[in-house]
Amino acid sequence: MQLSKTTWLSLNDPLSGDRNGAQTQNLSMKKLTLFLGVLLTWSSLSAQTTGYKAFLDLNVVKNDKVKVSIELPAVSASEIEYQMPKIVPGTYSIYDFGRFLSDFKAFDSNGNELSVDSLDQNRWLIKNASSLAKVEYWVEDSYDTEQGNTVFEPAGTNIEEGKNFVINTFGLFGYLKGMKEVKYEVNISYPEGFYGATSLQAARSENNTDTYIADNYFSLADAPMMYSVPDT
């Protein structure tokens, strides 16, 4: 059998194996690089879209207010509304829970503040929302507020530093418009000796911080909480 020159070179050229091996190695490296790129992108997007992650520190009370910080799901729109409930199931009154919020701010992942317009008592329009990472604000309680339109106590909130915190979750935590069905994690830090009571099962409890995870905003709103020193 006669071998063509090309065939002969591929079988007998000592450099051909190196060339083929290098080509195979380069192809493998390209595939690996592509795979890692896709994996990192997926991981980044996954981390951004896992849901809400709220933080509330009951050790820090200023002027009868507590600070709420919430890491938010990823947003693709250029603008989006952050909303607080106007009315909640179980009551028949319009309470406008957003009126208890103050100093509302939105930030990107680098800590840069984003432009925000207050639309009414319960809605804030956040600009450049595709880079939105979190919001922060202070919340006044409803029990001893000087505002009118008194909230019926079982649906309200109480901030009594060092003594008692009544947390109807819809009075402190809000949501992005159209994103109430997303998982909602709440982390509450509390003073030494305090105990938290709620229908939600704590996912973690360590270092005076309880972590709760609700399937969505509706499940969170159905779970009032109270933190205080036990009397028994």
Coordinates of C-alpha atoms in Angstrom, one line a residue:
M1 CA 0.0 0.0 0.0
Q2 CA 1.3 3.4 -0.9
L3 CA 0.9 6.2 1.5
S4 CA 0.4 9.7 0.3
K5 CA 2.9 12.3 1.4
T6 CA 0.3 13.9 3.7
T7 CA -0.6 10.6 5.3
W8 CA 3.0 9.7 5.8
L9 CA 3.7 13.0 7.5
S10 CA 0.8 12.5 9.9
L11 CA 2.1 9.1 10.8
N12 CA 5.8 9.6 10.9
D13 CA 6.6 13.3 11.4
P14 CA 7.8 13.5 15.0
L15 CA 6.3 17.0 15.2
S16 CA 2.8 16.0 14.1
G17 CA 2.0 14.5 17.5
D18 CA 3.1 17.7 19.2
R19 CA 1.0 19.8 16.8
N20 CA -2.1 17.7 17.3
G21 CA -1.6 17.5 21.0
A22 CA -1.2 21.3 21.2
Q23 CA -4.3 21.8 19.1
T24 CA -6.2 19.4 21.3
Q25 CA -4.9 21.1 24.4
N26 CA -5.8 24.6 23.1
L27 CA -9.3 23.4 22.2
S28 CA -9.7 21.9 25.7
M29 CA -8.5 25.1 27.3
K30 CA -10.9 27.2 25.3
K31 CA -13.7 24.9 26.3
L32 CA -12.7 25.1 29.9
T33 CA -12.4 28.9 29.8
L34 CA -15.9 29.1 28.2
F35 CA -17.3 26.8 30.8
L36 CA -15.8 28.7 33.7
G37 CA -17.1 32.0 32.2
V38 CA -20.6 30.6 31.9
L39 CA -20.4 29.2 35.5
L40 CA -19.2 32.5 36.9
T41 CA -21.9 34.4 35.1
W42 CA -24.6 31.9 36.2
S43 CA -23.3 32.1 39.8
S44 CA -23.4 35.9 39.8
L45 CA -26.9 36.0 38.4
S46 CA -28.0 33.3 40.8
A47 CA -26.7 35.2 43.7
Q48 CA -28.5 38.3 42.6
T49 CA -31.8 36.7 42.0
T50 CA -32.1 34.5 45.1
G51 CA -34.5 36.9 46.8
Y52 CA -34.7 39.6 49.4
K53 CA -32.2 39.7 52.4
A54 CA -33.3 42.1 55.1
F55 CA -31.3 43.2 58.2
L56 CA -32.8 44.7 61.3
D57 CA -30.7 45.5 64.4
L58 CA -32.8 46.1 67.5
N59 CA -29.7 47.2 69.4
V60 CA -29.6 50.4 67.5
V61 CA -32.6 52.7 68.1
K62 CA -32.5 56.4 67.3
N63 CA -35.4 58.8 68.1
D64 CA -37.8 55.9 68.5
K65 CA -36.8 54.5 65.1
V66 CA -34.9 51.4 63.8
K67 CA -32.9 51.1 60.6
V68 CA -33.9 48.6 57.9
S69 CA -31.4 47.4 55.2
I70 CA -32.5 45.1 52.4
E71 CA -30.4 43.5 49.7
L72 CA -32.6 43.1 46.7
P73 CA -33.2 40.7 43.8
A74 CA -31.7 41.6 40.4
V75 CA -33.6 44.1 38.3
S76 CA -33.3 44.4 34.5
A77 CA -35.5 47.5 34.1
S78 CA -34.1 51.0 34.1
E79 CA -36.5 52.1 36.8
I80 CA -38.4 50.2 39.5
E81 CA -40.7 51.1 42.4
Y82 CA -40.1 50.0 46.0
Q83 CA -43.4 49.7 47.7
M84 CA -44.9 49.5 51.2
P85 CA -48.5 48.2 51.8
K86 CA -51.4 50.7 51.8
I87 CA -53.7 48.2 53.4
V88 CA -53.2 44.6 54.6
P89 CA -55.5 41.6 55.0
G90 CA -57.3 41.4 58.3
T91 CA -57.9 45.1 58.5
Y92 CA -60.5 47.3 56.8
S93 CA -58.6 50.6 57.0
I94 CA -56.1 52.4 54.8
Y95 CA -53.1 52.8 57.0
D96 CA -50.4 53.7 54.4
F97 CA -47.5 52.0 56.2
G98 CA -45.0 53.8 54.1
R99 CA -45.6 57.0 56.0
F100 CA -43.6 55.6 58.9
L101 CA -40.4 55.4 56.7
S102 CA -37.8 58.2 56.5
D103 CA -34.4 58.8 55.0
F104 CA -35.0 56.3 52.2
K105 CA -31.9 55.6 50.1
A106 CA -31.0 53.1 47.3
F107 CA -27.4 51.9 46.5
D108 CA -25.6 49.9 43.8
S109 CA -23.2 47.1 44.6
N110 CA -20.3 49.5 45.1
G111 CA -22.2 51.6 47.7
N112 CA -22.9 54.4 45.3
E113 CA -26.2 56.1 46.0
L114 CA -28.9 56.0 43.3
S115 CA -31.4 58.6 42.4
V116 CA -34.8 58.1 44.1
D117 CA -38.1 60.0 43.6
S118 CA -40.8 59.7 46.3
L119 CA -44.1 59.1 44.4
D120 CA -46.4 59.1 47.4
Q121 CA -46.5 57.8 51.0
N122 CA -46.0 54.2 50.0
R123 CA -43.9 54.3 46.7
W124 CA -40.3 55.3 45.8
L125 CA -39.2 55.2 42.2
I126 CA -35.5 54.1 41.9
K127 CA -33.5 55.2 38.9
N128 CA -30.8 53.2 37.2
A129 CA -32.4 50.1 38.7
S130 CA -30.4 47.6 36.7
S131 CA -27.5 48.4 39.1
L132 CA -29.7 48.4 42.2
A133 CA -28.3 46.3 45.1
K134 CA -30.0 47.4 48.3
V135 CA -32.2 50.0 50.0
E136 CA -31.9 51.5 53.5
Y137 CA -34.3 53.5 55.6
W138 CA -35.4 54.3 59.1
V139 CA -38.9 53.2 60.5
E140 CA -40.9 54.9 63.2
D141 CA -43.3 52.7 65.2
S142 CA -47.1 53.2 65.0
Y143 CA -47.9 52.7 68.7
D144 CA -46.9 56.2 69.9
T145 CA -46.6 58.1 66.6
E146 CA -47.8 61.7 66.6
Q147 CA -49.2 61.1 63.1
G148 CA -53.0 60.8 62.7
N149 CA -54.9 57.8 61.3
T150 CA -54.0 55.6 64.2
V151 CA -53.2 52.0 63.3
F152 CA -55.1 49.4 65.2
E153 CA -52.6 48.0 67.7
P154 CA -52.7 44.3 66.5
A155 CA -51.7 45.5 63.1
G156 CA -49.1 48.0 64.3
T157 CA -45.5 48.2 65.4
N158 CA -43.9 49.1 68.7
I159 CA -40.3 50.3 69.3
E160 CA -39.4 50.5 73.0
E161 CA -35.7 50.5 73.3
G162 CA -34.3 47.8 75.6
K163 CA -37.8 46.6 76.5
N164 CA -40.1 45.5 73.7
F165 CA -40.3 45.4 69.9
V166 CA -43.6 44.5 68.2
I167 CA -42.9 43.8 64.6
N168 CA -45.8 43.4 62.1
T169 CA -43.4 42.7 59.2
F170 CA -45.5 44.6 56.7
G171 CA -44.9 47.7 58.8
L172 CA -41.1 47.5 58.4
F173 CA -40.3 45.5 55.2
G174 CA -41.5 46.3 51.6
Y175 CA -40.9 44.8 48.2
L176 CA -40.1 45.7 44.6
K177 CA -43.1 46.2 42.3
G178 CA -44.1 42.9 40.7
M179 CA -41.7 40.9 42.9
K180 CA -43.8 39.9 45.9
E181 CA -43.5 36.1 45.0
V182 CA -39.7 36.1 45.7
K183 CA -38.1 34.4 48.7
Y184 CA -37.7 36.8 51.6
E185 CA -35.0 36.4 54.3
V186 CA -35.0 38.5 57.4
N187 CA -32.1 38.7 59.9
I188 CA -32.9 40.3 63.2
S189 CA -30.1 41.1 65.8
Y190 CA -31.4 41.7 69.3
P191 CA -30.1 42.7 72.8
E192 CA -28.7 40.2 75.2
G193 CA -31.4 38.4 77.2
F194 CA -34.1 39.1 74.6
Y195 CA -36.2 36.4 73.0
G196 CA -38.1 36.4 69.7
A197 CA -41.5 34.9 69.2
T198 CA -43.1 34.4 65.8
S199 CA -44.8 31.7 63.7
L200 CA -41.8 31.5 61.4
Q201 CA -39.3 28.8 62.1
A202 CA -35.8 30.3 62.5
A203 CA -33.4 28.9 59.9
R204 CA -30.5 30.0 62.1
S205 CA -30.1 31.4 65.6
E206 CA -26.6 32.4 66.6
N207 CA -24.7 35.4 68.2
N208 CA -28.0 37.1 69.2
T209 CA -29.2 37.1 65.6
D210 CA -32.2 35.1 64.3
T211 CA -32.6 34.4 60.6
Y212 CA -36.0 33.6 59.1
I213 CA -36.8 32.6 55.5
A214 CA -40.3 33.1 54.1
D215 CA -41.4 31.7 50.7
N216 CA -42.6 35.1 49.6
Y217 CA -43.8 38.5 50.8
F218 CA -47.2 37.2 51.6
S219 CA -45.9 34.5 53.9
L220 CA -43.7 37.1 55.7
A221 CA -46.6 39.5 56.1
D222 CA -48.6 36.7 57.8
A223 CA -45.8 36.3 60.5
P224 CA -45.8 39.0 63.2
M225 CA -42.9 39.0 65.6
M226 CA -42.2 40.2 69.1
Y227 CA -38.9 40.6 70.8
S228 CA -38.6 41.3 74.5
V229 CA -37.1 39.9 77.8
P230 CA -39.2 36.8 78.7
D231 CA -41.3 37.2 81.8
T232 CA -41.3 33.5 82.7

